[in-house]
Tab-separated table of C-alpha atoms in Angstrom:
chain	number	residue	atom	x	y	z
A	45	UNK	CA	91.695	104.525	118.144
A	46	UNK	CA	92.252	107.630	116.098
A	47	UNK	CA	89.539	109.507	114.185
A	48	UNK	CA	89.257	108.951	110.443
A	49	UNK	CA	91.865	110.834	108.401
A	50	UNK	CA	91.017	112.982	105.407
A	51	UNK	CA	89.927	110.959	102.412
A	52	UNK	CA	87.780	108.499	104.347
A	53	UNK	CA	84.085	109.207	104.262
A	54	UNK	CA	82.723	109.307	107.822
A	55	UNK	CA	79.395	107.878	106.577
A	56	UNK	CA	80.970	104.837	104.925
A	57	UNK	CA	81.501	102.157	107.503
A	58	UNK	CA	81.598	99.028	105.330
A	59	UNK	CA	84.237	98.439	102.678
A	60	UNK	CA	84.384	95.691	100.047
A	61	UNK	CA	87.793	94.136	99.389
A	62	UNK	CA	88.462	91.689	96.573
A	63	UNK	CA	90.372	88.656	97.738
A	64	UNK	CA	93.692	87.752	96.184
A	65	UNK	CA	94.812	91.337	95.695
A	66	UNK	CA	98.299	90.450	96.797
A	67	UNK	CA	100.120	89.919	93.524
A	68	UNK	CA	103.120	92.204	93.512
A	69	UNK	CA	102.353	95.016	91.097
A	70	UNK	CA	98.583	94.452	91.298
A	71	UNK	CA	96.339	97.431	91.967
A	72	UNK	CA	92.753	97.215	93.147
A	73	UNK	CA	90.037	99.624	94.280
A	74	UNK	CA	88.336	98.977	97.612
A	75	UNK	CA	84.772	100.222	97.399
A	76	UNK	CA	82.528	101.644	100.080
A	77	UNK	CA	79.106	100.154	100.747
A	78	UNK	CA	77.633	102.390	98.022
A	79	UNK	CA	79.995	101.139	95.304
A	80	UNK	CA	82.226	104.247	95.268
A	81	UNK	CA	86.008	104.019	95.127
A	82	UNK	CA	87.201	104.522	98.693
A	83	UNK	CA	90.809	103.277	98.693
A	84	UNK	CA	93.291	102.023	96.123
A	85	UNK	CA	95.548	99.112	97.069
A	86	UNK	CA	98.783	99.522	95.138
A	87	UNK	CA	101.057	96.452	95.138
A	88	UNK	CA	104.529	97.817	94.573
A	89	UNK	CA	106.554	95.905	91.995
A	90	UNK	CA	110.345	95.805	91.923
A	91	UNK	CA	110.752	96.045	95.698
A	92	UNK	CA	113.013	93.752	97.717
A	93	UNK	CA	110.211	93.060	100.162
A	94	UNK	CA	106.492	92.724	99.840
A	95	UNK	CA	104.957	96.211	99.933
A	96	UNK	CA	101.398	97.479	99.502
A	97	UNK	CA	100.171	101.045	99.680
A	98	UNK	CA	96.638	102.021	100.627
A	99	UNK	CA	95.776	105.251	98.808
A	100	UNK	CA	92.804	107.619	98.865
A	101	UNK	CA	90.757	108.260	95.681
A	102	UNK	CA	93.184	111.054	94.719
A	103	UNK	CA	95.993	108.449	94.933
A	104	UNK	CA	97.655	109.968	97.998
A	105	UNK	CA	99.335	107.323	100.156
A	106	UNK	CA	97.485	106.868	103.460
A	107	UNK	CA	99.080	103.658	104.738
A	108	UNK	CA	102.035	101.495	103.697
A	109	UNK	CA	102.052	97.783	104.581
A	110	UNK	CA	105.387	95.929	104.406
A	111	UNK	CA	106.668	92.491	105.248
A	112	UNK	CA	109.326	92.993	107.880
A	113	UNK	CA	112.736	91.736	106.829
A	114	UNK	CA	114.990	89.748	109.154
A	115	UNK	CA	112.303	88.904	111.711
A	116	UNK	CA	112.248	85.556	113.554
A	117	UNK	CA	108.528	85.245	112.801
A	118	UNK	CA	106.612	86.607	109.864
A	119	UNK	CA	105.710	90.192	110.692
A	120	UNK	CA	103.963	92.948	108.775
A	121	UNK	CA	104.559	96.606	109.540
A	122	UNK	CA	102.117	99.426	108.916
A	123	UNK	CA	103.347	102.973	108.346
A	124	UNK	CA	101.657	106.330	107.916
A	125	UNK	CA	103.601	109.287	106.465
A	126	UNK	CA	106.779	107.134	106.472
A	127	UNK	CA	106.469	106.733	110.258
A	128	UNK	CA	105.859	103.381	111.978
A	129	UNK	CA	102.219	102.991	113.050
A	130	UNK	CA	101.764	99.311	113.931
A	131	UNK	CA	103.242	95.815	113.802
A	132	UNK	CA	101.240	92.642	113.136
A	133	UNK	CA	102.391	89.228	114.425
A	134	UNK	CA	100.803	85.892	115.150
A	135	UNK	CA	100.188	85.639	118.878
A	136	UNK	CA	102.967	83.434	120.204
A	137	UNK	CA	101.335	81.539	123.064
A	138	UNK	CA	97.870	81.232	121.621
A	139	UNK	CA	96.136	77.872	121.464
A	140	UNK	CA	94.251	79.284	118.493
A	141	UNK	CA	96.263	79.247	115.294
A	142	UNK	CA	94.211	82.185	113.971
A	143	UNK	CA	95.029	84.721	116.646
A	144	UNK	CA	97.153	87.762	115.851
A	145	UNK	CA	98.315	90.759	117.844
A	146	UNK	CA	98.620	94.262	116.455
A	147	UNK	CA	100.822	96.578	118.474
A	148	UNK	CA	100.474	100.288	117.742
A	149	UNK	CA	103.526	102.495	118.309
A	150	UNK	CA	101.830	104.096	121.324
A	151	UNK	CA	101.745	100.673	123.030
A	152	UNK	CA	98.042	99.988	122.360
A	153	UNK	CA	97.385	96.352	121.513
A	154	UNK	CA	94.603	95.099	119.275
A	155	UNK	CA	93.555	91.454	119.059
A	156	UNK	CA	92.600	89.796	115.798
A	157	UNK	CA	90.953	86.405	116.011
A	158	UNK	CA	88.612	84.138	114.126
A	159	UNK	CA	88.763	82.118	110.937
A	160	UNK	CA	91.290	84.216	109.034
A	161	UNK	CA	91.463	81.975	105.954
A	162	UNK	CA	87.643	81.922	105.748
A	163	UNK	CA	87.587	85.744	106.043
A	164	UNK	CA	85.469	85.546	109.212
A	165	UNK	CA	87.316	87.376	111.993
A	166	UNK	CA	87.233	90.390	114.280
A	167	UNK	CA	89.572	93.192	115.372
A	168	UNK	CA	89.115	94.130	119.040
A	169	UNK	CA	90.576	96.526	121.569
A	170	UNK	CA	90.278	95.368	125.189
A	171	UNK	CA	87.309	93.167	124.283
A	172	UNK	CA	85.488	95.905	122.355
A	173	UNK	CA	84.731	95.171	118.699
A	174	UNK	CA	86.335	97.682	116.308
A	175	UNK	CA	85.848	95.912	112.986
A	176	UNK	CA	84.316	92.735	111.685
A	177	UNK	CA	85.686	91.069	108.571
A	178	UNK	CA	83.259	88.743	106.820
A	179	UNK	CA	82.121	87.198	103.574
A	180	UNK	CA	78.713	86.183	104.891
A	181	UNK	CA	77.034	89.477	103.901
A	182	UNK	CA	78.124	89.163	100.286
A	183	UNK	CA	77.116	87.188	97.248
A	184	UNK	CA	80.170	88.249	95.227
A	185	UNK	CA	82.733	85.479	95.193
A	186	UNK	CA	86.307	86.341	96.214
A	187	UNK	CA	85.188	89.460	98.080
A	188	UNK	CA	85.007	90.164	101.791
A	189	UNK	CA	83.698	93.117	103.764
A	190	UNK	CA	85.484	95.129	106.423
A	191	UNK	CA	82.701	96.511	108.598
A	192	UNK	CA	83.961	99.315	110.866
A	193	UNK	CA	81.877	99.144	114.037
A	194	UNK	CA	83.332	101.833	116.275
A	195	UNK	CA	82.594	105.421	115.191
A	196	UNK	CA	86.028	106.876	116.056
A	197	UNK	CA	87.945	104.023	114.430
A	198	UNK	CA	90.456	104.642	111.641
A	199	UNK	CA	89.161	102.843	108.477
A	200	UNK	CA	92.492	102.847	106.564
A	201	UNK	CA	94.280	101.380	109.587
A	202	UNK	CA	91.661	98.672	110.121
A	203	UNK	CA	91.651	97.765	106.415
A	204	UNK	CA	95.466	97.598	106.504
A	205	UNK	CA	95.272	95.317	109.554
A	206	UNK	CA	92.832	93.003	107.745
A	207	UNK	CA	95.052	92.904	104.634
A	208	UNK	CA	98.200	92.297	106.720
A	209	UNK	CA	96.689	89.546	108.879
A	210	UNK	CA	95.301	87.722	105.845
A	211	UNK	CA	98.678	87.927	104.112
A	212	UNK	CA	100.483	86.566	107.197
A	213	UNK	CA	97.987	83.687	107.475
A	214	UNK	CA	98.470	82.875	103.776
A	215	UNK	CA	102.242	82.883	104.153
A	216	UNK	CA	101.956	80.647	107.210
A	217	UNK	CA	99.982	78.147	105.122
A	218	UNK	CA	102.538	78.368	102.337
A	219	UNK	CA	100.302	80.290	99.923
A	220	UNK	CA	102.926	82.717	98.675
């Protein structure tokens, strides 16, 4: 995993994300564990395909998440600086319906598994926990936490993975 880019506080390791932020054109602040604005999710309206941008507090684009067009299976792509960074797909031969694979452009593969629709899942690299996504720590309804476990992990990337996996799972269930 890559170190945190500029704009992400190295002390903040837990981020609060409001559920149902996926309306096209909707914007929402993701807060750090201290209640400060950490990232802005910008749902881009008037695009041919579903697009979300993850921005820093100064509104600079850190990550772009897009639904891939013309794919046999639903796929989300993640870009940084207009360059491909990762692709998210449901794992093809998995007995578990809630198992996704994230392939980074350098060939690194991350596994995402758990109860995606319940917002109780993990992102792992070769069996090592990178991030834990959960509602169980929170009393706020319609909010889940992305807890970054590994120190050198990239918070914007892991948040983008969580957002992308949840969106794919919702689409799979027909919750467009």
